[in-house]
Coordinates of C-alpha atoms in Angstrom, one line a residue:
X89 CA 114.7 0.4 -47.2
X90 CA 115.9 2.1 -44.2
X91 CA 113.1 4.5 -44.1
X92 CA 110.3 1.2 -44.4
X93 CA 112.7 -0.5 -41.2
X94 CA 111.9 2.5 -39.0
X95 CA 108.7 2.3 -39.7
X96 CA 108.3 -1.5 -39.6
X97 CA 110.2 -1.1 -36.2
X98 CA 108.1 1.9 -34.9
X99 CA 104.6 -0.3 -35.3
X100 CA 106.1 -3.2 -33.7
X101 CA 106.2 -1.6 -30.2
X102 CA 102.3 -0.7 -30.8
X103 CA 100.7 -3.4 -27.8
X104 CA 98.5 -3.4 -31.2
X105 CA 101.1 -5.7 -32.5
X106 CA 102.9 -7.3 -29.8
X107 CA 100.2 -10.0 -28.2
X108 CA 99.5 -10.5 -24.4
X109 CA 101.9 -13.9 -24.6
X110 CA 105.4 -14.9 -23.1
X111 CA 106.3 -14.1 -26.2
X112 CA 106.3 -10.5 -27.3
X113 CA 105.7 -10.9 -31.5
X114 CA 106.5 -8.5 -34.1
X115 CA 105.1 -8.1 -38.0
X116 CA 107.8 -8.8 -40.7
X117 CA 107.5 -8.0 -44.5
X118 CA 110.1 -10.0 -45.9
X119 CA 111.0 -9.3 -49.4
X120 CA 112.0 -13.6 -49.8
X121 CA 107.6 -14.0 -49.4
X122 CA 106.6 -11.4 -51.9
X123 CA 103.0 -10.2 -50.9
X124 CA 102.6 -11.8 -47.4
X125 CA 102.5 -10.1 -43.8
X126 CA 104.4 -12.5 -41.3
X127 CA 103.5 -12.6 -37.5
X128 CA 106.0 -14.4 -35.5
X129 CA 107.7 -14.1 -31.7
X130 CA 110.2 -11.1 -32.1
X131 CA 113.3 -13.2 -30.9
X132 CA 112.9 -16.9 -31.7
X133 CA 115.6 -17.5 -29.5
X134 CA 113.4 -17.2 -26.5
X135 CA 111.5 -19.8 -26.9
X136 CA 114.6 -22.3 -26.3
X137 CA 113.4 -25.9 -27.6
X138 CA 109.9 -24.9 -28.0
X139 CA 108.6 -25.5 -31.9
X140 CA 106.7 -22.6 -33.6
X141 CA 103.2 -23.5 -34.5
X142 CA 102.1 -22.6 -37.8
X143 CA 98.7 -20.8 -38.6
X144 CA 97.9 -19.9 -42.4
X145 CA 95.4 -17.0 -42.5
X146 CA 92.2 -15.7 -44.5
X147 CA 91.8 -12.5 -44.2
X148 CA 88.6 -11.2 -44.5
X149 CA 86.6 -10.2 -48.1
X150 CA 90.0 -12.0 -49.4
X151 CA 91.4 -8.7 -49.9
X152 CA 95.3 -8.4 -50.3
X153 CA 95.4 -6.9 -46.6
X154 CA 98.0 -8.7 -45.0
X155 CA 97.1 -6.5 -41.7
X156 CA 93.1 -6.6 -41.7
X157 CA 93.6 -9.1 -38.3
X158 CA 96.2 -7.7 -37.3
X159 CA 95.8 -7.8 -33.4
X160 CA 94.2 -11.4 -33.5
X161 CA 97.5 -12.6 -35.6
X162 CA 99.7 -11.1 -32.9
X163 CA 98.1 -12.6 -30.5
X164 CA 98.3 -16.1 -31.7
X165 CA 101.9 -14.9 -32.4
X166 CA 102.9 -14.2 -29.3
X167 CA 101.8 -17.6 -27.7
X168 CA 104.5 -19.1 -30.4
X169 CA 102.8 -19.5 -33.4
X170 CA 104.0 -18.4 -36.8
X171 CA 100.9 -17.0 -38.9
X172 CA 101.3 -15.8 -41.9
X173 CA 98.8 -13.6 -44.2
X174 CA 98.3 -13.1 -47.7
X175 CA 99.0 -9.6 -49.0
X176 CA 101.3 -6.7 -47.2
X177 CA 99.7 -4.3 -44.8
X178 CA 97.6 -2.0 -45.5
X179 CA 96.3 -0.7 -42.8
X180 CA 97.1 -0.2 -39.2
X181 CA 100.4 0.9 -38.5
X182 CA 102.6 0.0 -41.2
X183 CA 100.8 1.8 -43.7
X184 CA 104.1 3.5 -45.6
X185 CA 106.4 1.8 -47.3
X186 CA 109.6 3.2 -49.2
X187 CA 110.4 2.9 -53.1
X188 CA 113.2 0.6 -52.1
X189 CA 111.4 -2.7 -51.5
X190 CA 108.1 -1.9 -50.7
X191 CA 105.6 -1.5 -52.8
X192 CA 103.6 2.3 -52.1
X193 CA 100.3 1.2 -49.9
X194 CA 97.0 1.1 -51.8
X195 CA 93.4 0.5 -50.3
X196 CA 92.5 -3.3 -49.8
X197 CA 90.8 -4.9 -52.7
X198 CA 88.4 -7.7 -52.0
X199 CA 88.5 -11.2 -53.4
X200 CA 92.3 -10.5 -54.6
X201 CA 93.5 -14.0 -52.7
X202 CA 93.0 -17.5 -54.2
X203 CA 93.1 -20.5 -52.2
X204 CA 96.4 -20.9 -54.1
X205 CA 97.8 -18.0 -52.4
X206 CA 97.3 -20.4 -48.6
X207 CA 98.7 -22.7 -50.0
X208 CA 102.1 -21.2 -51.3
X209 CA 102.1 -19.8 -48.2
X210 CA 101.8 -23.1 -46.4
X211 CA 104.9 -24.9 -49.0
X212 CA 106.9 -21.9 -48.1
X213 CA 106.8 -22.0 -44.3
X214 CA 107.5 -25.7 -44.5
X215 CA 110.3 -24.7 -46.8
X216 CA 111.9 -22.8 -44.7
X217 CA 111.6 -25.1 -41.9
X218 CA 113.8 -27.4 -43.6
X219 CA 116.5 -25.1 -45.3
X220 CA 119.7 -24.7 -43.6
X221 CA 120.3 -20.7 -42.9
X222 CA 116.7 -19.6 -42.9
X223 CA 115.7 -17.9 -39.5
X224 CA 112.7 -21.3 -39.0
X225 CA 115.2 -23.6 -39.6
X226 CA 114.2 -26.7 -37.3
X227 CA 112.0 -24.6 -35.4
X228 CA 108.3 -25.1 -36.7
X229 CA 106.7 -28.1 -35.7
X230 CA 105.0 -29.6 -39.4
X231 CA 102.8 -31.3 -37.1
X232 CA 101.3 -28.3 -35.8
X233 CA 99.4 -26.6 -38.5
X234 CA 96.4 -25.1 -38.9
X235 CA 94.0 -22.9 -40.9
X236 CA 92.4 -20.2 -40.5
X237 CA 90.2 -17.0 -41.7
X238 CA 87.8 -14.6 -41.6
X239 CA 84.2 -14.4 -43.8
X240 CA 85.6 -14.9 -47.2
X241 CA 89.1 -16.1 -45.8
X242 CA 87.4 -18.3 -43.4
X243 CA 85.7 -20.6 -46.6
X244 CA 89.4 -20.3 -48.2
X245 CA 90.7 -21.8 -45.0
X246 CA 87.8 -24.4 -45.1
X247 CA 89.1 -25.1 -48.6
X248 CA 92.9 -25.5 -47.1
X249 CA 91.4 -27.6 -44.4
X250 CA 91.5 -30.8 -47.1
X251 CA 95.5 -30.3 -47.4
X252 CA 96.8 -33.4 -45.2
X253 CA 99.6 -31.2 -43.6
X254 CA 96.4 -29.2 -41.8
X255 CA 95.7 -31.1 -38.7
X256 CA 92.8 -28.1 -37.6
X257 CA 90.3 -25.3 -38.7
X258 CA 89.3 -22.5 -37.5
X259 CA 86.4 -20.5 -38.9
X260 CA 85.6 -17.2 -38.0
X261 CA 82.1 -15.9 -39.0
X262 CA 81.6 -18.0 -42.0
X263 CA 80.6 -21.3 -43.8
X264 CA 79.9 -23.0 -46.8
X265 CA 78.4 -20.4 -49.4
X266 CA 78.0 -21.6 -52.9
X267 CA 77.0 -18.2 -54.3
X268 CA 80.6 -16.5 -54.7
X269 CA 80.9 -16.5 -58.7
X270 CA 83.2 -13.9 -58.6
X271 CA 86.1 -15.7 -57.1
X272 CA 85.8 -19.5 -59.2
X273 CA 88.3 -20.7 -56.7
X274 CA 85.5 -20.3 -53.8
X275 CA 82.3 -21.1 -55.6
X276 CA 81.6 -24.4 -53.2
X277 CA 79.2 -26.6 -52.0
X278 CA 78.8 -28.8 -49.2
X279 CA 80.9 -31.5 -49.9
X280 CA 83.7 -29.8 -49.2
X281 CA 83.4 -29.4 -45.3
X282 CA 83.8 -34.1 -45.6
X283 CA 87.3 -33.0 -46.6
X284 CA 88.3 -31.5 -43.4
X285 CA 90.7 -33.9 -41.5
X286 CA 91.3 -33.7 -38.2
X287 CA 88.9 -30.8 -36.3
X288 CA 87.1 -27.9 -37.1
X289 CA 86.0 -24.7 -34.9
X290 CA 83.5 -22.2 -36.0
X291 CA 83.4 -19.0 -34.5
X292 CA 80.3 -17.0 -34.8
X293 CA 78.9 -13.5 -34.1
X294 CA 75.2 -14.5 -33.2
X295 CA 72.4 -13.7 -35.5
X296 CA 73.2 -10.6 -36.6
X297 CA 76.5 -12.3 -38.6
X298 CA 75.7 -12.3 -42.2
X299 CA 77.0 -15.4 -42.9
X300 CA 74.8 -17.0 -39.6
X301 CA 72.9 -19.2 -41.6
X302 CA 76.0 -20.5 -43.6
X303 CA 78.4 -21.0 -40.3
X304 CA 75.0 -23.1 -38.8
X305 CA 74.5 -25.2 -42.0
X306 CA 78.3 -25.9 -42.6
X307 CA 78.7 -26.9 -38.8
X308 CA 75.3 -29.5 -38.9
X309 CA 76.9 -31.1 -41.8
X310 CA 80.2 -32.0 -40.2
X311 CA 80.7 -35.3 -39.6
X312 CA 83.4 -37.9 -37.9
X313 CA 85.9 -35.3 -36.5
X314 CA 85.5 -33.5 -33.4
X315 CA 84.0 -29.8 -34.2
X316 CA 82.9 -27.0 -32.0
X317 CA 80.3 -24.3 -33.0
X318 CA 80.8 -20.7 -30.3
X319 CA 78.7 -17.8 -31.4
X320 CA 78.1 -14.7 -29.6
X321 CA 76.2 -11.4 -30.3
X322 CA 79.1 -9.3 -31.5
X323 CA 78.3 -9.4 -35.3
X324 CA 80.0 -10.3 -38.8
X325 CA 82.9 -8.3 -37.5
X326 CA 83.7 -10.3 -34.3
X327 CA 86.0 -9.2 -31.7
X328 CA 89.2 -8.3 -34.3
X329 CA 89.3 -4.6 -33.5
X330 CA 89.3 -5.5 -29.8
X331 CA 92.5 -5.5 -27.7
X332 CA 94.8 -8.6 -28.6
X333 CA 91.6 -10.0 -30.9
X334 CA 89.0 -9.9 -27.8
X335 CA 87.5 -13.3 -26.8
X336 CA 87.4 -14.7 -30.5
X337 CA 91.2 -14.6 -30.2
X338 CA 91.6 -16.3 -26.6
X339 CA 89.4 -18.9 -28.0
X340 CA 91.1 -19.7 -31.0
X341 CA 94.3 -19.8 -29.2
X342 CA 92.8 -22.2 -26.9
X343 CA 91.8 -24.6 -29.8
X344 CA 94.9 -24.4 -31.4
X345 CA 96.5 -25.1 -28.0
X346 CA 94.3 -28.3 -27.5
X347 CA 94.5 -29.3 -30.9
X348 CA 98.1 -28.7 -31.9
X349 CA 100.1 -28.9 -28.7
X350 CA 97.3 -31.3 -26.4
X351 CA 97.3 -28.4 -24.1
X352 CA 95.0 -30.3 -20.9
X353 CA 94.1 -26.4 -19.6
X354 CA 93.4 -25.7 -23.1
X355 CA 91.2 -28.2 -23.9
X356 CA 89.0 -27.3 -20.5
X357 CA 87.4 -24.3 -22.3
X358 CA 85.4 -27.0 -25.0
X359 CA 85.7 -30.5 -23.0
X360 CA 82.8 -31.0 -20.7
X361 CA 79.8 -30.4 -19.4
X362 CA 81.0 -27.5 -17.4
X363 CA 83.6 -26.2 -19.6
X364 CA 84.9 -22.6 -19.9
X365 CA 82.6 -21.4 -22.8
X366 CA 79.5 -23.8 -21.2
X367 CA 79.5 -20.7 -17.8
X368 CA 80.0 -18.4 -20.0
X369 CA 76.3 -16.9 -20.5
X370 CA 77.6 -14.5 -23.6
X371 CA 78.7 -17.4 -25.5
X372 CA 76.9 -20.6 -26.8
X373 CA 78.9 -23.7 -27.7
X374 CA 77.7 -26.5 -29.6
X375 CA 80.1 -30.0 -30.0
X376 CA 80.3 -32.6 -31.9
X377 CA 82.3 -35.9 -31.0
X378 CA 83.9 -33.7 -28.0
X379 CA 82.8 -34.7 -24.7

């Protein structure tokens, strides 16, 4: 175990893994959450009364790489959110783990993650939040939630989006896709976007995204809750092996700020005709029930 803790502590002074926000965050295996990757502030402490946000991730393909976002999670991280990942990392950094606790790292295997694995995920953070001793005790707000994902994890957080504890979506470079039969938890259809709440965002990577069409027909049929549609020409693959999670990540932060926390300088990159993304002539934003 010691031997993992070195190495856990090594990665976590990677800027890779810290985040660009007032608070500096750090990636935690904890053996209590068998096969997740936490991201949280490194000292909790810091952020006084402050409540943690809380994101549940999809990580792309639905592989069992708790690390695949790894610099997008850290980012949100670091602007006091907890996020939490299916799987343990493996890749990135902390890549070698000790017989002690850790399992021995393996490649990432796709479509190894259920919907059911967000949503333990989800009951345990909660959990925790109420249980005397446990280092979130009173400090994540339950009315600050959200889903998340990318591609495959992005439908599985669509999926997660109809649990009444979620109060926003985020979708990166995905949508509704019915042809999945290899994974019967995600084999979908439409219907399933009129369970979403509160809000939904899709982020896109233009026309070269190989889930375009499916982000664009998944956004059209959204209806009654405010929803945003931002695409730029990046690709499936987005800005997640950019610095901090590139521009996709400073725009999901910025929903989840005006969404979770009715952040009024958040809210200026979507509200308006002259909003952030609108001068931006890289990025296209459509709205829906947003002004």
């Amino acid at each position: 175990m010691q031997q993992a803790s070195v190495r856990l502590a090594e990665a976590n002074s990677s800027s890779e893994l810290t985040g660009s926000g007032p608070y500096p965050a750090k990636l935690v295996v904890d053996l209590a959450l068998p096969n997740a990757t936490i991201y949280r502030p490194a000292d909790l402490g810091a952020m006084g009364r402050r409540k943690l946000g809380l994101l549940i991730w999809g990580n792309g393909g639905c592989t069992n790489d708790g690390a695949s976002a790894r610099a997008h999670l850290a980012e949100i991280a670091s602007h006091g959110y907890l996020v939490i990942a299916p799987g343990i990392p493996l890749t990135g950094p902390v890549v070698s783990h000790d017989a002690s606790g850790f399992p021995a790292p393996q490649p990432p295997v796709p479509m190894t993650t259920t919907i059911g694995d967000l949503r333990k995920l989800l009951d345990w953070a909660l959990a925790e939040n109420e249980r005397p001793g446990s280092p979130y005790f009173g400090r994540i707000d339950p009315d600050a939630v959200a889903a998340a994902g990318h591609s495959c994890g992005g439908m599985q957080a669509i999926l997660l989006g109809d649990d009444p504890r979620v109060r926003t979506v985020v979708v990166h470079n995905s949508g509704v896709n019915p042809a999945i039969p290899s994974n019967p938890p995600l084999v979908m259809d439409m219907e399933r976007l009129r369970g979403l709440r509160r809000s939904v965002l899709f982020i896109v990577g233009g026309e070269s995204d190989v889930l375009w069409t499916e982000a664009n027909r998944s956004f059209a049929a959204v209806e009654g809750i405010a929803a945003a549609f931002v695409s730029s020409d990046v690709g499936h693959g987005g800005t997640f092996a950019q610095p901090h999670g590139g521009m996709a990540a400073r725009i999901a932060l910025d929903w989840l700020e005006w969404q979770l926390r009715g952040d009024r300088k958040a809210s200026a990159t979507f509200v308006g005709a002259d909003c952030g993304l609108c001068k931006k002539p890289d990025w296209e934003i459509r709205k829906k029930n947003i002004p």
